[in-house]
Coordinates of C-alpha atoms and ligand atoms in Angstrom, one line a residue:
M20 CA 0.2 0.1 0.4
P21 CA 1.6 3.5 -1.0
R22 CA 3.0 5.0 2.2
D23 CA 0.9 8.0 1.5
N24 CA -2.5 6.8 2.7
F25 CA -0.9 6.1 5.8
A26 CA 0.5 9.4 6.0
E27 CA -1.0 12.0 8.7
P28 CA -3.5 14.6 6.9
R29 CA -1.9 18.0 6.4
E30 CA -1.2 19.8 9.5
Q31 CA -3.5 22.5 9.9
E32 CA -2.7 25.7 10.3
V33 CA -4.5 28.9 12.0
S34 CA -3.7 32.6 13.0
G35 CA -2.9 33.5 16.4
A36 CA -6.1 36.0 15.9
T37 CA -8.2 32.3 15.4
V38 CA -6.6 31.2 18.5
I39 CA -7.5 34.3 20.4
A40 CA -11.5 34.0 19.5
R41 CA -11.3 30.3 20.1
A42 CA -9.6 30.5 23.5
L43 CA -12.8 33.1 24.4
L44 CA -15.5 31.1 22.7
A45 CA -14.4 28.4 24.7
Q46 CA -14.5 30.4 27.8
D47 CA -18.0 31.4 27.1
V48 CA -17.4 34.8 26.2
K49 CA -20.1 36.1 24.2
Y50 CA -19.8 39.7 23.6
M51 CA -16.3 41.7 22.5
F52 CA -16.5 45.4 22.3
G53 CA -13.7 48.0 21.0
I54 CA -12.3 50.0 18.2
V55 CA -10.6 48.4 16.0
G56 CA -6.9 49.2 14.1
I57 CA -3.3 48.3 14.3
P58 CA -3.2 45.6 15.2
V59 CA -6.3 44.0 16.5
T60 CA -8.2 44.1 13.2
E61 CA -8.0 40.6 12.7
I62 CA -8.8 39.7 16.3
A63 CA -12.3 41.2 16.0
L64 CA -13.1 39.9 12.3
A65 CA -12.2 36.0 13.9
A66 CA -14.4 37.0 17.0
Q67 CA -17.2 37.6 14.6
E68 CA -16.5 34.2 12.2
L69 CA -16.8 32.3 15.4
G70 CA -20.6 33.9 16.5
I71 CA -19.1 36.4 19.7
R72 CA -21.0 39.7 19.3
Y73 CA -18.4 42.2 18.0
I74 CA -20.0 46.1 18.9
G75 CA -17.3 48.8 18.0
M76 CA -18.1 51.3 19.7
R77 CA -16.6 55.5 19.0
N78 CA -14.2 55.6 22.2
E79 CA -12.0 52.9 24.1
Q80 CA -13.3 54.4 27.4
A81 CA -17.2 53.6 26.9
A82 CA -16.4 50.4 25.1
C83 CA -14.4 49.2 28.6
Y84 CA -17.6 50.4 30.3
A85 CA -20.1 48.4 28.3
A86 CA -18.1 45.2 28.5
S87 CA -18.1 45.3 32.4
A88 CA -21.7 46.1 32.3
I89 CA -22.1 42.4 30.5
G90 CA -20.0 41.2 33.1
Y91 CA -22.4 42.6 35.9
L92 CA -25.1 41.8 33.9
T93 CA -24.6 38.0 33.1
G94 CA -22.0 36.9 35.0
R95 CA -19.2 36.6 32.4
P96 CA -17.2 39.0 31.5
G97 CA -17.3 40.9 27.8
V98 CA -13.9 41.7 26.4
C99 CA -12.9 45.5 25.6
L100 CA -10.7 44.8 22.3
V101 CA -8.3 47.9 21.9
V102 CA -5.2 49.0 20.2
S103 CA -2.2 50.0 21.1
G104 CA -0.8 52.6 23.8
P105 CA -3.3 55.6 24.1
G106 CA -6.4 52.8 22.7
L107 CA -5.3 51.3 25.9
I108 CA -5.0 53.9 28.2
H109 CA -8.1 55.2 27.1
A110 CA -9.0 52.1 28.4
L111 CA -8.1 52.2 31.9
G112 CA -10.8 54.0 33.4
G113 CA -13.3 51.5 32.4
M114 CA -10.9 48.8 34.1
A115 CA -10.3 50.8 37.0
N116 CA -14.3 51.4 37.3
A117 CA -15.3 47.5 36.7
N118 CA -12.3 46.5 39.8
I119 CA -13.8 49.0 42.0
N120 CA -17.3 48.0 41.4
C121 CA -16.3 43.7 41.3
W122 CA -17.3 43.3 37.8
P123 CA -15.8 40.6 36.0
L124 CA -14.0 41.7 32.5
I125 CA -11.2 40.7 30.2
V126 CA -9.2 43.9 28.2
I127 CA -7.4 42.4 25.6
G128 CA -4.9 44.9 23.9
G129 CA -2.7 44.9 21.3
S130 CA 0.7 46.4 21.5
C131 CA 4.2 46.3 19.3
E132 CA 5.6 43.4 17.8
R133 CA 8.3 41.9 20.2
N134 CA 10.9 42.3 17.9
Q135 CA 10.6 46.1 18.2
E136 CA 10.6 46.5 21.6
A137 CA 12.6 49.2 23.6
M138 CA 13.1 51.0 19.9
G139 CA 10.6 53.6 20.5
A140 CA 8.2 51.2 18.2
F141 CA 4.7 52.7 16.8
Q142 CA 2.1 53.2 20.5
E143 CA 4.7 51.1 21.9
F144 CA 3.9 51.2 26.3
P145 CA 4.4 49.3 29.0
Q146 CA 0.9 47.9 29.1
V147 CA 0.7 44.9 31.1
E148 CA 2.6 47.4 33.7
A149 CA 0.6 49.5 33.2
C150 CA -2.3 47.5 33.7
R151 CA -1.3 46.0 37.2
L152 CA -3.3 48.6 39.2
Y153 CA -6.5 48.5 37.7
S154 CA -6.9 44.7 37.4
K155 CA -6.4 41.2 39.5
F156 CA -4.5 40.0 36.8
S157 CA -2.3 41.3 34.3
A158 CA 0.3 39.1 31.7
R159 CA 1.1 38.4 28.3
P160 CA 1.1 34.9 26.8
A161 CA 4.8 33.3 26.4
S162 CA 3.6 32.4 22.9
I163 CA 1.3 32.1 20.4
E164 CA 0.7 28.3 21.8
T165 CA 0.3 29.6 24.9
I166 CA -2.8 32.2 24.5
P167 CA -5.6 29.5 25.4
F168 CA -3.6 29.1 28.4
V169 CA -3.4 32.8 29.6
I170 CA -7.2 33.5 28.4
E171 CA -8.7 30.7 30.9
K172 CA -6.9 32.1 33.5
A173 CA -7.6 35.7 33.0
V174 CA -11.8 34.5 32.5
R175 CA -11.2 32.5 35.5
N176 CA -9.3 34.9 37.8
S177 CA -12.3 37.4 36.8
I178 CA -15.0 35.4 38.4
Y179 CA -13.2 33.4 41.1
G180 CA -14.0 35.1 44.5
R181 CA -14.3 38.7 44.2
P182 CA -15.0 39.3 40.4
G183 CA -12.6 41.8 38.8
A184 CA -11.1 43.0 35.9
C185 CA -8.0 41.2 33.9
Y186 CA -5.6 41.9 31.2
V187 CA -4.1 40.2 28.0
D188 CA -1.8 41.6 26.2
I189 CA -1.2 40.5 22.4
P190 CA 2.1 41.9 20.7
A191 CA 1.1 42.4 16.9
D192 CA 3.8 39.7 15.4
F193 CA 1.0 37.5 17.3
V194 CA -2.1 38.7 15.3
T195 CA -1.2 37.5 12.2
R196 CA 0.9 34.7 11.8
Q197 CA 0.4 31.5 11.4
V198 CA 1.0 28.4 13.7
D199 CA 0.5 24.6 13.2
V200 CA -3.2 23.9 14.9
S201 CA -1.5 21.2 16.7
S202 CA 0.9 22.8 18.5
I203 CA -2.1 25.3 20.0
K204 CA -2.6 24.1 24.1
F205 CA -6.7 24.4 23.8
K206 CA -8.6 24.8 27.4
E207 CA -11.6 23.7 28.9
C208 CA -14.3 26.0 29.5
C209 CA -13.1 27.1 33.3
L210 CA -15.6 25.7 36.1
P211 CA -18.5 27.4 37.3
P212 CA -16.8 29.8 40.5
P213 CA -16.7 27.9 43.4
I214 CA -19.8 28.6 46.3
S215 CA -18.2 29.0 49.4
M216 CA -20.2 29.0 53.3
A217 CA -19.8 30.5 56.0
D218 CA -18.5 28.9 59.0
T219 CA -21.4 27.0 61.2
S220 CA -21.1 29.0 64.4
A221 CA -20.6 31.9 62.7
V222 CA -24.2 31.8 61.1
N223 CA -25.3 30.4 64.8
M224 CA -23.9 33.3 66.2
A225 CA -25.6 36.0 63.4
A226 CA -29.1 34.4 63.8
S227 CA -28.9 34.8 67.4
V228 CA -27.5 38.5 67.1
I229 CA -30.5 39.1 64.9
R230 CA -33.4 37.8 66.7
N231 CA -32.0 40.1 69.6
A232 CA -32.2 43.0 67.3
K233 CA -34.2 46.0 68.6
Q234 CA -34.2 47.9 65.6
P235 CA -32.5 45.5 62.9
L236 CA -31.8 46.7 59.2
L237 CA -30.7 44.7 56.3
I238 CA -28.7 46.8 53.7
I239 CA -28.9 44.9 49.7
G240 CA -25.5 45.7 47.9
K241 CA -25.1 45.2 44.4
G242 CA -22.9 42.2 45.2
A243 CA -26.4 40.6 46.3
A244 CA -27.4 41.1 42.8
Y245 CA -24.4 39.8 41.3
A246 CA -24.9 36.5 43.7
H247 CA -28.6 36.4 42.0
A248 CA -29.0 36.1 45.7
E249 CA -32.9 37.2 45.1
E250 CA -34.5 35.0 45.7
N251 CA -33.1 33.8 49.4
I252 CA -33.2 37.6 50.9
Q253 CA -36.2 38.5 49.5
K254 CA -37.3 35.0 51.7
L255 CA -35.7 36.4 54.7
V256 CA -37.1 39.3 54.5
E257 CA -40.5 38.0 54.7
Q258 CA -39.8 35.4 56.6
C259 CA -38.2 37.6 59.4
N260 CA -40.6 40.8 58.5
L261 CA -37.4 42.8 58.7
P262 CA -36.8 46.0 57.1
F263 CA -34.7 46.6 54.2
L264 CA -32.6 49.4 52.8
P265 CA -31.4 48.7 49.1
T266 CA -27.9 50.2 47.7
P267 CA -28.0 52.6 44.3
M268 CA -27.4 49.6 42.4
G269 CA -28.7 46.8 45.0
K270 CA -32.3 48.1 43.7
G271 CA -34.7 45.8 42.6
V272 CA -32.7 42.6 44.3
V273 CA -36.1 42.7 46.5
P274 CA -38.9 44.9 44.3
D275 CA -38.7 48.8 45.7
N276 CA -42.1 48.4 46.5
H277 CA -42.0 45.8 48.2
P278 CA -43.2 46.8 52.3
N279 CA -40.4 46.5 54.2
C280 CA -38.0 48.5 52.0
V281 CA -37.3 51.5 53.8
G282 CA -35.6 53.3 50.9
A283 CA -37.0 56.7 51.8
A284 CA -36.1 57.0 55.4
R285 CA -32.5 56.1 54.6
S286 CA -31.3 58.3 57.0
R287 CA -32.9 57.6 59.8
A288 CA -32.6 53.9 59.3
L289 CA -28.9 54.1 59.0
K290 CA -28.8 56.4 62.0
Y291 CA -31.1 54.5 64.2
A292 CA -30.5 50.8 63.4
D293 CA -28.9 48.8 66.2
V294 CA -28.2 45.5 63.9
I295 CA -27.6 45.7 60.3
V296 CA -26.4 43.0 57.9
L297 CA -24.4 43.6 55.1
F298 CA -25.2 41.8 51.8
G299 CA -22.8 42.5 49.6
A300 CA -22.0 46.2 50.8
R301 CA -18.7 47.5 51.2
L302 CA -18.9 50.3 54.3
N303 CA -17.0 53.0 52.0
W304 CA -18.8 56.2 51.0
I305 CA -21.6 55.3 49.6
L306 CA -22.9 54.1 53.0
H307 CA -20.5 57.0 55.4
F308 CA -17.8 54.2 56.4
G309 CA -20.5 53.0 58.8
L310 CA -19.3 55.5 61.4
P311 CA -21.2 58.1 63.4
P312 CA -22.9 60.4 63.5
R313 CA -24.2 58.7 60.4
Y314 CA -24.9 55.0 62.6
H315 CA -25.6 54.4 66.1
P316 CA -21.6 54.3 68.0
H317 CA -23.3 50.8 69.4
V318 CA -24.1 49.5 65.6
K319 CA -23.7 45.8 65.4
F320 CA -22.4 45.1 62.1
I321 CA -23.0 41.3 60.6
Q322 CA -21.0 41.0 57.6
V323 CA -21.8 38.7 54.4
D324 CA -19.1 39.0 51.5
I325 CA -16.9 36.4 49.6
C326 CA -13.6 38.7 49.8
A327 CA -12.2 38.0 53.4
E328 CA -10.5 40.9 53.2
E329 CA -13.7 43.4 52.9
L330 CA -14.5 42.0 56.4
G331 CA -13.5 44.4 59.6
N332 CA -13.2 47.5 57.1
N333 CA -13.7 50.8 59.0
V334 CA -15.9 48.6 61.8
R335 CA -14.9 45.6 63.7
P336 CA -17.4 43.4 62.9
A337 CA -19.9 41.7 65.1
V338 CA -20.0 38.6 63.0
T339 CA -18.2 38.0 60.0
L340 CA -20.1 35.8 57.4
L341 CA -17.4 34.3 54.7
G342 CA -18.9 33.2 51.5
N343 CA -20.8 33.0 48.5
I344 CA -24.1 35.7 49.4
N345 CA -26.8 33.0 47.9
A346 CA -25.5 30.5 49.9
V347 CA -24.7 32.1 52.8
T348 CA -28.5 33.7 52.5
Q349 CA -29.7 29.9 53.0
Q350 CA -27.6 29.1 55.6
L351 CA -29.4 32.0 57.6
L352 CA -32.8 30.7 56.2
E353 CA -32.1 27.1 57.7
Q354 CA -31.2 28.8 61.0
F355 CA -34.8 30.5 61.2
D356 CA -36.7 27.7 59.2
K357 CA -35.7 25.7 62.3
T358 CA -36.0 27.9 64.9
P359 CA -38.6 30.4 63.3
W360 CA -38.9 33.8 64.5
Q361 CA -40.4 37.3 63.0
Y362 CA -39.4 40.2 64.0
P363 CA -43.2 41.7 65.1
T364 CA -44.6 44.6 63.0
E365 CA -45.9 46.8 66.6
T366 CA -41.8 47.9 66.9
R367 CA -41.4 51.3 67.4
W368 CA -38.5 50.8 65.0
W369 CA -41.4 50.1 62.4
K370 CA -43.6 53.3 63.1
A371 CA -40.4 55.7 63.0
L372 CA -39.3 54.4 59.9
K373 CA -43.4 54.4 58.9
E374 CA -43.3 57.9 59.6
K375 CA -40.3 59.4 58.1
M376 CA -41.1 57.5 55.1
E377 CA -44.5 59.0 54.7
S378 CA -42.8 62.6 55.4
N379 CA -40.0 62.3 53.2
E380 CA -42.0 61.2 50.1
A381 CA -44.8 63.7 50.8
I382 CA -42.4 66.1 50.5
S383 CA -41.6 64.6 47.1
K384 CA -44.8 64.6 46.1
E385 CA -45.2 68.5 46.9
L386 CA -42.3 69.2 45.0
A387 CA -43.6 67.3 41.9
S388 CA -46.8 69.0 41.6
K389 CA -45.0 72.3 41.5
K390 CA -46.5 73.6 38.3
S391 CA -43.9 76.3 37.7
L392 CA -41.7 76.2 34.6
P393 CA -39.1 75.3 33.9
M394 CA -39.7 71.5 36.0
N395 CA -37.8 71.0 38.4
Y396 CA -36.3 67.2 38.9
Y397 CA -39.0 65.6 40.6
T398 CA -42.1 66.7 38.6
V399 CA -39.8 65.2 35.6
F400 CA -39.0 62.0 37.9
Y401 CA -42.7 61.8 38.3
H402 CA -44.0 61.7 35.3
I403 CA -40.6 59.1 34.1
Q404 CA -41.7 57.2 36.5
E405 CA -45.5 56.9 35.9
Q406 CA -44.8 55.6 32.7
L407 CA -41.6 53.4 32.9
P408 CA -42.1 49.9 31.7
R409 CA -42.0 48.0 35.5
D410 CA -39.3 45.3 33.8
C411 CA -36.6 47.8 31.9
F412 CA -33.5 48.6 32.8
I413 CA -32.2 51.9 34.2
V414 CA -29.2 53.1 33.7
S415 CA -28.3 56.4 35.6
E416 CA -25.7 59.6 36.0
G417 CA -25.0 62.7 36.7
A418 CA -25.2 64.1 39.9
N419 CA -28.3 65.6 40.7
T420 CA -30.4 63.2 38.0
M421 CA -28.7 60.3 39.4
D422 CA -29.1 60.9 43.2
I423 CA -32.7 62.0 42.7
G424 CA -33.8 59.9 40.2
R425 CA -32.9 56.9 42.5
T426 CA -35.3 58.5 45.0
V427 CA -38.1 58.4 42.6
L428 CA -37.6 56.0 39.8
Q429 CA -38.4 51.9 40.8
N430 CA -36.6 49.0 39.9
Y431 CA -38.9 45.8 40.4
F432 CA -36.2 43.5 39.0
P433 CA -32.7 42.5 40.0
R434 CA -29.4 44.0 37.9
H435 CA -31.8 46.3 36.1
R436 CA -30.0 49.1 37.3
L437 CA -27.2 50.4 36.5
D438 CA -25.1 53.7 37.3
A439 CA -21.9 55.7 38.4
G440 CA -21.2 53.0 41.2
T441 CA -18.4 52.6 43.5
F442 CA -16.1 54.5 41.8
G443 CA -19.0 57.7 40.9
I444 CA -17.6 57.9 37.8
M445 CA -19.1 59.6 34.5
G446 CA -19.5 59.0 31.4
V447 CA -20.8 55.2 31.9
G448 CA -24.6 55.5 30.8
L449 CA -24.4 55.3 27.3
G450 CA -21.7 52.5 27.4
F451 CA -24.0 50.1 30.2
A452 CA -27.1 51.3 28.3
I453 CA -25.7 49.2 25.6
A454 CA -24.5 46.3 27.2
A455 CA -28.2 46.7 28.4
A456 CA -29.6 46.1 25.2
L457 CA -27.9 43.6 24.0
V458 CA -28.7 41.4 26.9
A459 CA -32.3 42.6 26.4
K460 CA -32.5 41.7 22.9
D461 CA -31.2 37.9 23.7
R462 CA -34.0 37.5 26.7
N463 CA -36.8 39.5 25.5
P464 CA -36.5 41.8 22.8
K465 CA -39.6 43.9 23.9
Q466 CA -37.5 45.2 27.1
R467 CA -36.7 48.9 26.7
V468 CA -33.3 50.4 28.3
I469 CA -34.2 54.0 29.8
C470 CA -31.2 55.8 30.2
V471 CA -31.3 58.8 32.3
E472 CA -28.6 60.9 31.4
G473 CA -27.7 64.5 33.5
D474 CA -26.8 66.6 30.4
S475 CA -22.8 66.8 31.4
A476 CA -23.0 63.4 31.9
F477 CA -24.1 62.4 28.8
G478 CA -21.6 64.8 27.4
F479 CA -18.9 62.6 28.3
S480 CA -19.5 59.2 25.7
G481 CA -22.2 61.1 23.2
M482 CA -21.3 59.9 20.1
E483 CA -21.8 56.5 21.3
V484 CA -25.7 58.0 20.3
E485 CA -23.8 56.8 16.7
T486 CA -22.9 53.2 18.3
I487 CA -26.8 52.3 19.5
C488 CA -28.3 53.7 15.8
R489 CA -26.3 51.7 14.0
Y490 CA -27.1 49.0 15.6
N491 CA -30.7 50.2 16.5
L492 CA -30.8 49.4 19.9
P493 CA -33.9 49.9 21.9
I494 CA -32.4 52.7 24.4
I495 CA -34.2 55.8 25.4
L496 CA -32.2 58.4 25.8
L497 CA -33.4 61.2 28.6
V498 CA -30.9 64.1 29.1
V499 CA -31.7 65.9 32.1
N500 CA -31.2 69.8 31.2
N501 CA -30.1 72.1 33.3
N502 CA -27.2 74.0 31.6
G503 CA -24.1 72.5 33.5
I504 CA -22.7 70.5 36.0
Y505 CA -24.8 70.8 39.5
Q506 CA -26.1 74.1 38.4
G507 CA -26.3 76.5 35.1
I508 CA -27.2 79.5 34.1
N509 CA -30.3 80.6 31.9
T510 CA -29.9 81.8 28.1
D511 CA -30.5 85.4 28.9
T512 CA -28.2 85.5 31.8
W513 CA -25.3 83.6 29.4
K514 CA -25.7 86.2 26.8
E515 CA -25.8 89.1 28.9
M516 CA -22.7 88.1 30.4
L517 CA -20.7 87.8 27.1
K518 CA -21.9 91.3 26.4
F519 CA -19.2 92.4 29.1
H520 CA -16.7 89.4 29.5
D521 CA -14.7 86.6 27.8
A522 CA -16.4 83.6 29.0
T523 CA -12.9 81.7 29.6
T524 CA -12.7 84.1 32.3
R525 CA -16.5 84.5 33.6
A526 CA -18.5 81.8 32.9
P527 CA -18.9 80.0 36.2
P528 CA -17.1 76.7 35.2
V529 CA -20.4 74.6 36.1
C530 CA -21.5 76.3 33.1
L531 CA -22.3 74.2 30.1
L532 CA -24.6 75.9 27.0
P533 CA -27.7 76.9 28.0
N534 CA -30.5 75.5 25.9
A535 CA -28.2 72.8 24.1
H536 CA -30.1 70.7 21.5
Y537 CA -29.0 67.1 22.5
E538 CA -31.6 65.6 20.9
Q539 CA -30.1 66.7 17.7
V540 CA -27.1 64.3 18.1
M541 CA -29.9 61.9 18.0
T542 CA -31.9 62.5 14.3
A543 CA -28.4 63.4 13.3
F544 CA -28.2 59.5 13.1
G545 CA -31.5 58.5 12.2
G546 CA -32.9 58.5 15.2
K547 CA -35.7 60.4 17.7
G548 CA -35.4 63.6 18.8
Y549 CA -37.7 65.4 21.0
F550 CA -37.2 68.6 22.9
V551 CA -38.8 69.3 26.1
Q552 CA -40.4 71.9 28.6
T553 CA -43.3 71.2 30.1
P554 CA -45.1 67.9 31.8
E555 CA -47.3 67.6 29.1
D556 CA -44.6 67.1 26.3
L557 CA -42.8 65.4 28.1
Q558 CA -45.6 62.6 29.0
K559 CA -46.5 62.5 25.1
S560 CA -42.7 62.2 24.0
L561 CA -42.2 59.5 26.8
R562 CA -45.4 57.7 25.2
Q563 CA -45.0 58.3 21.7
T564 CA -41.1 56.6 22.2
L565 CA -42.2 53.8 24.4
A566 CA -45.2 52.9 21.6
N567 CA -42.1 52.5 19.5
T568 CA -40.6 49.4 20.1
T569 CA -37.4 49.8 17.8
E570 CA -36.3 53.0 17.5
P571 CA -33.5 54.3 19.4
S572 CA -34.9 58.3 21.0
L573 CA -33.5 60.9 23.0
I574 CA -36.1 63.3 25.4
N575 CA -33.7 66.0 25.8
I576 CA -35.8 67.6 29.2
M577 CA -35.0 71.4 30.1
I578 CA -35.4 72.1 33.7
E579 CA -35.1 75.2 35.8
P580 CA -31.2 76.0 35.8
Q581 CA -31.0 76.3 39.3
S582 CA -32.7 73.1 40.6
T583 CA -31.7 71.1 43.4
R584 CA -32.7 68.3 45.8
K585 CA -34.7 68.8 48.6
A586 CA -33.3 70.1 51.8
Q587 CA -31.5 66.7 53.4
A588 CA -30.8 65.9 56.9
T589 CA -27.5 65.2 56.1
S590 CA -26.0 65.5 52.8
F591 CA -25.5 62.6 50.8
C592 CA -21.8 62.2 50.6
S593 CA -19.2 64.6 52.3
C594 CA -18.8 65.9 48.6
S595 CA -22.2 66.2 47.4
A596 CA -23.4 68.1 44.5
S597 CA -25.1 70.5 46.6
S598 CA -22.3 70.6 48.9
L599 CA -19.7 71.3 46.3
Y600 CA -21.5 74.0 44.7
N601 CA -22.3 75.7 47.8
R602 CA -18.9 76.0 49.0
W603 CA -18.2 77.4 45.4
R604 CA -20.3 79.9 46.4
R605 CA -19.3 81.0 49.3
W606 CA -15.8 80.9 47.5
G607 CA -16.8 83.3 45.0
Q608 CA -18.0 86.1 47.7
T609 CA -15.2 86.6 49.0
S610 CA -13.4 86.7 45.6
R611 CA -13.2 88.6 42.5
L612 CA -15.5 85.9 40.6
R613 CA -18.7 87.9 42.5
I614 CA -19.5 89.1 39.6
Q615 CA -19.4 86.0 38.1
V616 CA -22.0 84.4 41.2
D617 CA -24.7 87.4 41.1
L618 CA -24.9 86.6 38.0
L619 CA -25.6 83.3 38.4
Q620 CA -28.3 84.4 41.1
Q621 CA -30.3 87.0 39.0
Ligands
ADP471 P1 -22.5 48.5 46.8 O1 -22.2 49.7 45.9 O2 -24.0 48.3 46.1 O3 -22.9 49.4 48.0 P2 -20.4 47.4 47.0 O4 -20.0 46.8 45.5 O5 -19.7 48.4 48.3 O6 -21.8 46.8 47.1 O7 -20.5 45.8 47.6 C1 -20.3 45.0 46.8 C2 -20.0 43.4 47.7 O8 -19.8 42.4 47.1 C3 -18.1 43.5 47.7 O9 -17.4 43.4 48.5 C4 -17.7 41.9 46.7 O10 -16.8 41.6 47.5 C5 -19.0 41.4 47.3 N1 -19.8 40.2 46.3 C6 -19.3 40.0 44.9 N2 -19.9 39.1 44.7 C7 -19.8 38.1 45.7 C8 -20.6 36.7 46.2 N3 -21.0 36.2 45.0 N4 -20.9 36.9 47.3 C9 -20.7 37.4 48.3 N5 -20.4 39.0 47.9 C10 -19.8 39.4 46.8
MG472 MG1 -26.9 69.2 34.7

């Protein structure tokens, strides 16, 4: 028999780009966001060929925000694909945000050819080192053959333990070079993250501390949302009749309209609770560090978290429950199944919380009912809330827009709210909305994404409207426009100022162009734009756009440039919008900027 019949089939060759795409697919990566260019275009093409969705964005930062939101919403990291040097540097904001939010993310950065390193190659930059500060794991595969090994490790690291960002560096010469497929060490999909449970004696102790609480409170954070702990946490809330407070992105784990939700009495609940159970929420600035005067000096904290290093940060907890939130909540439920217990309804604590909720809600309602024009924030949010579909994703960013919107716009489902998060980052809205719309398209094509943006926040990633229109995503952008950052000035004052002064020396730094027609950014790309100034126009445009299930739209909502939050017992944080603004005003009174401030006050 001729020897040829026994010969091995000719070894198949594959490019480095294909190896990367196959490795990502093997790890169940479904979405890739990025901006192509030298040397990564082939990677995007190879990914698309294998069925990974590639979404071309307009700025790497927004691409990275979108990829990180995919990680939070699906539990599987999205990929952000960027070019070398500046491309990667633009993505660092997104990486930092993902890491600080504890969201999984994979960034793949092209880099210069290895044989040009240290020679001043095109866009050469120490990328692996640069990413270390912003990630859990940052590496370059030693060869094309080991790419699958590094990608599996990056994906596994991004979802195991406390989730976070991982970086994989791909030198240009890896991308197009062909190698024998048999030389590649392909890896199977990593196992799902192992479920860890808390020590039984700690669970017993926690149950006993809860049973003895006089003024208990559960705080539900975005870690609980990420952990899919909604069913168990709601059971615990109801079985034990406990008041709960969601953090900004913890909203919806248990619906906002649940009778045990005390969101409208937030400050009081925090200040007077004697036992607080934290489900996946850190005692950072968002929760005022867990310290007096915002908390009772002797409050007992029970911390539930997957990250041991988090336990004991800023306070000495009464009990620590290290483990997966869903599993630990199940452990707690078992305790309360064995020896049932319920916090009584007729207590001074429930009464105090309910009274405060009623009075706060009454103030908000009164502000919302104000008929004067331009509208205030409360009027705007009241009308939006009235028409929002219950299952919509709400993405929100801005200063007052986000803070006030959080109190009025309700969430009924977990992982349906995305905002500036732990990093307090601006510019995330459009990237997050794009990610949410893609997830919605796959799960429930009728689901809408409502993206509520301050006019300043919108500006950071405004060109992503083109991306939204290109992919025809069902996103409704609402730009709450007060002509500025925190506060702005009206057109007449602006024009008056320009008559006598140069804007660069006199325009208050918080101001943006009054009456900007942001809706035209949407119409420029074929979407629908609305410019609204009255509640009637707002209602009408919302009705129209919600009836239209496919077309992206932008409603530019003009509000009173000086509109603010209702008075707070204590400001949300030491650098909240209003306190910053007041500081700036006080400073203005004693400086040569007084004229500027006077103009503002007209
Ligand atoms: P929030 O902003 O809502 O207050 P944080 O981001 O501060 O929430 O806290 C989320 C916490 O949840 C982090 O400390 C993180 O380690 C933790 N976490 C994330 N996933 C899980 C999980 N599956 N089980 C337990 N804890 C988790
Ligand atoms: Mg504004």
